[in-house]
Amino acid sequence: MIKSILKYLFSTLLAASLLYWAFSKSQLEWDDIYQTLLHANYRWVTVAIVISLVSHWLRALRWEQLLDSLNYQPGQVRTFSAVLIGYFANFIVPRMGEVSRCGSLQKTADIPFEKSFGTVITERIVDLLGLVVLVGITFLVEWKPIQSFLFPHTDTPPLTLIMGLIILGLIGLITLWFTKDFIIAKWEVLSKSSKVGQILSGWIDGIISIKDVKRPGLFLIYTVAIWVAYFLNAYTLLLAFPSSENLGFSAALSILVMGTFGMATPTQGGIGAYHSLVASTLFFYQIPMKEATALATFFHGTQMATILLFGGISFILTLFLPKKLSSVNSQ
């Protein structure tokens, strides 16, 4: 209990410190934020909110595919509500989103927590691969300005560094190959002889559920569509302001990448880190730092308000949803 309180206090202090730093370095005042609110084009903001909700719905559909591969069919309402509740929880306690969404499905659809948690880990791995691809595309599209801004004296990474990383990766793969029988034997003993092993086994069942997805092409389409929706959300928010409406697709791509990194920090909903990273990106595209920070605050506030509203509604909805027995348990 004390450990959890300390972690929460640390994340809150970190969020407050990062937010204070972002505001102080740009000399942003509350009146600047108010003026940003006044000058926003709320038609584009509304479109951005709708796109954001569509991205969450696509995530729920993709998650359903992983759950279905384990013979669980919770239904779109329960899955979508669980996804929104997960995002809602992340704005309250960092890294609680995954636990909350799995707990929601355990309550409303009787799906074992460790099974659904394993599928969430799979989702995170897929998302990480997607982010890597997105970062690669961003560097290809914007390499020259990024290089001049971040690496003014460097053309490419040293060849020795690249070769060293490749060699280390190959050594790791070879080591795993020659020790796989020993690892499998130890794992079988652990998964049968201890509670921890059984929990880990449930996680692994969920993680490898991706190999049993019935329509892998559709899973890939959902994955791409989620990132496209994230990109369109960033782009439409840029269109909502006179100072950023002409920045273009490449700027939206850069903002999406940096905003994603910001949201991944161990603070409530990426507070502070998102503001600083997105503001720095907008400054890179020639928007004054004070205005850039105000825009970043608006972008984040739009996401936060959307999640708190619809996540709160979803939480209330789950209190009244009857429990739906999973197909595995009802056979």
XYZ file of C-alpha atoms in Angstrom:
331
model
C 0.000 0.000 0.000
C 2.751 2.435 0.986
C 4.708 1.497 -2.148
C 1.694 2.263 -4.346
C 1.172 5.617 -2.639
C 4.836 6.519 -3.100
C 4.700 5.569 -6.797
C 1.583 7.687 -7.264
C 3.156 10.640 -5.462
C 6.297 10.288 -7.580
C 4.341 10.261 -10.858
C 2.255 13.236 -9.713
C 5.359 15.186 -8.712
C 7.011 14.293 -12.023
C 3.956 15.427 -13.993
C 3.757 18.716 -12.056
C 7.498 19.332 -12.488
C 7.443 18.651 -16.244
C 4.353 20.813 -16.691
C 5.883 23.653 -14.681
C 9.098 23.384 -16.706
C 7.180 23.448 -20.017
C 5.155 26.489 -18.940
C 8.051 28.393 -17.368
C 10.507 27.998 -20.259
C 7.885 29.350 -22.663
C 6.644 32.021 -20.196
C 3.108 30.768 -20.808
C 0.333 32.348 -18.767
C -3.290 31.344 -18.248
C -4.469 34.198 -20.446
C -2.483 32.691 -23.341
C -4.355 29.419 -22.914
C -7.645 31.318 -22.763
C -6.829 33.136 -26.016
C -6.001 29.779 -27.614
C -9.419 28.489 -26.594
C -11.071 31.558 -28.143
C -9.286 31.239 -31.487
C -9.770 27.503 -32.002
C -11.911 26.306 -34.913
C -14.210 23.954 -33.024
C -15.481 22.288 -36.173
C -12.038 20.774 -36.658
C -11.773 20.088 -32.940
C -15.058 18.144 -33.107
C -13.753 16.168 -36.083
C -10.582 15.398 -34.107
C -12.633 14.129 -31.147
C -14.720 11.886 -33.418
C -11.551 10.493 -35.023
C -10.123 9.857 -31.562
C -13.210 7.841 -30.571
C -13.017 5.920 -33.862
C -9.399 4.989 -33.065
C -10.492 3.610 -29.679
C -13.311 1.662 -31.344
C -10.824 0.186 -33.851
C -8.603 -0.814 -30.932
C -11.568 -2.569 -29.319
C -12.302 -4.451 -32.555
C -8.665 -5.546 -32.816
C -8.630 -6.630 -29.177
C -11.769 -8.677 -29.792
C -9.880 -10.649 -32.419
C -7.212 -11.629 -29.893
C -9.831 -12.558 -27.311
C -11.764 -14.558 -29.914
C -8.624 -16.585 -30.674
C -8.867 -17.738 -27.029
C -12.588 -18.507 -27.535
C -13.859 -15.493 -25.608
C -16.527 -13.264 -27.169
C -17.297 -10.377 -24.792
C -19.087 -8.266 -27.438
C -18.232 -4.821 -28.791
C -20.009 -2.839 -26.064
C -18.059 -4.493 -23.258
C -14.768 -4.404 -25.144
C -15.118 -0.772 -26.223
C -16.119 0.245 -22.693
C -13.106 -1.599 -21.279
C -10.747 0.211 -23.681
C -12.149 3.616 -22.681
C -11.977 2.689 -18.996
C -8.321 1.764 -19.502
C -7.503 5.162 -20.957
C -9.544 6.806 -18.200
C -7.516 4.965 -15.540
C -4.229 6.099 -17.113
C -5.271 9.706 -16.531
C -5.791 8.900 -12.852
C -2.951 6.464 -12.077
C -0.114 5.897 -14.573
C 0.172 2.389 -16.065
C -3.165 1.338 -14.559
C -4.930 1.326 -17.905
C -3.998 -2.233 -18.851
C -5.021 -3.557 -15.452
C -8.306 -1.613 -15.458
C -9.459 -2.705 -18.905
C -8.732 -6.353 -18.119
C -10.481 -6.012 -14.771
C -13.480 -4.530 -16.558
C -13.785 -7.542 -18.877
C -13.360 -9.904 -15.944
C -16.341 -8.213 -14.310
C -18.602 -7.832 -17.358
C -17.642 -10.888 -19.448
C -16.116 -13.350 -16.956
C -12.807 -13.452 -18.869
C -9.864 -14.510 -16.661
C -7.674 -11.520 -15.921
C -4.389 -13.227 -16.783
C -5.714 -14.301 -20.203
C -6.929 -10.859 -21.245
C -3.797 -9.261 -19.785
C -1.699 -11.460 -22.049
C -3.619 -10.203 -25.087
C -3.015 -6.625 -23.944
C 0.723 -7.358 -23.816
C 0.445 -8.613 -27.402
C -1.309 -5.387 -28.322
C 1.470 -3.352 -26.766
C 4.118 -5.326 -28.680
C 2.239 -4.751 -31.945
C 1.863 -1.049 -31.087
C 5.581 -0.803 -30.359
C 6.385 -2.303 -33.760
C 3.976 0.174 -35.329
C 5.675 3.053 -33.531
C 9.086 1.862 -34.750
C 7.775 1.870 -38.326
C 6.257 5.313 -37.790
C 9.519 6.693 -36.410
C 11.330 5.231 -39.433
C 8.867 6.881 -41.830
C 9.200 10.187 -39.967
C 12.979 10.106 -40.233
C 12.765 9.288 -43.943
C 10.287 12.100 -44.626
C 11.858 14.696 -42.348
C 15.475 13.513 -42.112
C 17.129 16.731 -43.322
C 15.390 19.128 -40.909
C 15.595 16.621 -38.033
C 19.295 16.103 -38.678
C 19.983 19.838 -38.788
C 18.020 20.310 -35.531
C 19.154 17.304 -33.484
C 22.403 16.125 -35.128
C 23.948 19.170 -36.833
C 27.432 17.622 -36.942
C 26.474 14.031 -37.807
C 25.622 12.561 -41.201
C 24.882 8.932 -40.302
C 25.463 6.685 -37.263
C 29.011 5.257 -37.133
C 29.392 1.955 -38.999
C 31.060 0.337 -35.966
C 27.990 1.106 -33.809
C 25.609 -0.431 -36.351
C 27.765 -3.558 -36.748
C 28.127 -3.895 -32.984
C 24.351 -3.842 -32.467
C 23.862 -6.425 -35.230
C 26.490 -8.731 -33.718
C 24.959 -8.437 -30.229
C 21.539 -9.280 -31.638
C 22.885 -12.338 -33.449
C 24.678 -13.548 -30.299
C 21.415 -13.228 -28.342
C 19.443 -15.202 -30.938
C 22.081 -17.943 -31.117
C 22.156 -18.221 -27.308
C 18.372 -18.602 -27.178
C 18.444 -21.254 -29.900
C 20.992 -23.468 -28.131
C 19.330 -23.120 -24.717
C 15.702 -23.409 -25.862
C 15.257 -27.012 -24.650
C 16.562 -26.132 -21.188
C 14.330 -23.027 -21.019
C 11.244 -24.994 -22.140
C 11.862 -27.733 -19.570
C 12.280 -25.234 -16.736
C 9.185 -23.363 -17.860
C 7.014 -26.493 -17.858
C 8.024 -27.239 -14.283
C 7.420 -23.648 -13.152
C 4.012 -23.321 -14.867
C 2.705 -26.453 -13.117
C 4.259 -26.131 -9.687
C 3.571 -22.544 -8.586
C 0.855 -19.915 -8.584
C 3.220 -17.418 -10.176
C 3.966 -19.903 -12.944
C 0.255 -20.398 -13.587
C -0.287 -16.640 -13.826
C 2.652 -16.281 -16.201
C 1.299 -19.190 -18.224
C -2.001 -17.359 -18.596
C -0.154 -14.251 -19.748
C 1.776 -16.247 -22.324
C -1.426 -17.872 -23.590
C -2.763 -14.381 -24.163
C 0.459 -13.145 -25.761
C 0.654 -15.987 -28.284
C -3.044 -15.627 -29.062
C -1.982 -13.635 -32.104
C -0.926 -16.826 -33.880
C -4.514 -18.118 -33.684
C -6.220 -14.954 -34.933
C -8.809 -16.166 -37.428
C -8.477 -13.256 -39.859
C -4.876 -11.995 -39.660
C -5.408 -9.681 -42.640
C -8.193 -7.902 -40.786
C -5.979 -7.669 -37.688
C -3.335 -5.928 -39.802
C -5.953 -3.596 -41.300
C -7.150 -2.629 -37.815
C -3.559 -1.977 -36.720
C -2.831 0.287 -39.675
C -6.227 2.010 -39.318
C -5.518 2.797 -35.646
C -2.301 4.612 -36.542
C -3.981 6.362 -39.483
C -6.690 7.575 -37.094
C -4.029 8.816 -34.654
C -2.356 10.686 -37.506
C -5.625 12.230 -38.721
C -6.403 13.307 -35.153
C -3.070 15.155 -34.963
C -3.553 16.686 -38.416
C -7.098 17.931 -37.786
C -6.000 19.566 -34.529
C -3.367 21.457 -36.508
C -6.091 22.628 -38.884
C -7.999 24.096 -35.942
C -5.572 27.032 -35.521
C -4.435 29.753 -37.952
C -0.793 29.441 -36.871
C -0.588 25.695 -37.532
C -3.121 25.016 -40.292
C -0.465 25.222 -43.029
C 2.148 23.002 -41.402
C 1.170 19.967 -43.480
C 1.261 16.188 -43.145
C 4.940 15.888 -42.221
C 4.491 18.130 -39.196
C 1.463 16.123 -38.089
C 3.575 12.960 -38.402
C 6.325 14.429 -36.220
C 3.797 15.634 -33.635
C 2.185 12.182 -33.551
C 5.532 10.486 -32.873
C 6.634 12.936 -30.182
C 3.176 12.998 -28.625
C 3.177 9.199 -28.454
C 6.508 9.240 -26.627
C 5.107 11.873 -24.284
C 1.994 9.832 -23.495
C 4.209 6.818 -22.710
C 5.989 8.550 -19.828
C 5.105 7.425 -16.279
C 2.836 10.379 -15.516
C -0.945 10.671 -15.496
C -1.892 10.695 -19.184
C 1.569 11.889 -20.188
C 0.996 15.243 -18.466
C 4.049 17.475 -18.706
C 6.092 15.259 -21.013
C 3.504 15.530 -23.790
C 3.348 19.314 -23.417
C 7.116 19.704 -23.569
C 7.744 17.319 -26.480
C 4.874 18.529 -28.660
C 5.667 22.183 -27.934
C 9.305 21.599 -28.913
C 8.148 19.942 -32.128
C 5.882 22.873 -32.993
C 8.749 25.258 -32.195
C 10.867 23.253 -34.617
C 8.290 24.165 -37.269
C 8.767 27.881 -36.588
C 5.882 28.459 -34.149
C 6.950 30.688 -31.213
C 7.513 28.670 -28.044
C 4.782 30.385 -26.034
C 2.172 29.715 -28.710
C 3.547 26.212 -29.293
C 3.127 25.370 -25.607
C -0.406 26.771 -25.622
C -1.274 24.609 -28.644
C 0.271 21.526 -27.030
C -1.785 22.218 -23.901
C -4.949 22.475 -25.992
C -4.157 19.261 -27.903
C -3.581 17.356 -24.676
C -6.595 18.930 -22.996
C -8.828 17.828 -25.869
C -7.662 14.233 -25.490
C -7.979 14.342 -21.712
C -11.493 15.802 -21.777
C -12.606 13.187 -24.330
C -11.244 10.310 -22.283
C -12.519 11.574 -18.939
C -16.010 12.125 -20.359
C -16.451 8.933 -22.350
C -14.307 6.825 -20.018
C -16.443 7.985 -17.101
C -19.622 7.131 -19.015
C -18.193 3.706 -19.832
C -17.357 3.077 -16.189
C -20.915 3.911 -15.152
C -22.257 1.725 -17.981
C -20.315 -1.309 -16.758
C -22.007 -1.009 -13.372
C -25.329 -1.843 -15.039
C -24.198 -4.314 -17.721
C -25.187 -7.896 -16.867
C -22.270 -10.296 -16.764
C -21.937 -12.177 -20.043
C -20.534 -15.668 -19.573
C -17.639 -16.348 -21.950
C -18.037 -19.138 -24.464
C -15.214 -21.077 -22.818
C -16.998 -21.170 -19.494
C -20.434 -21.749 -20.970
C -19.520 -24.828 -22.948
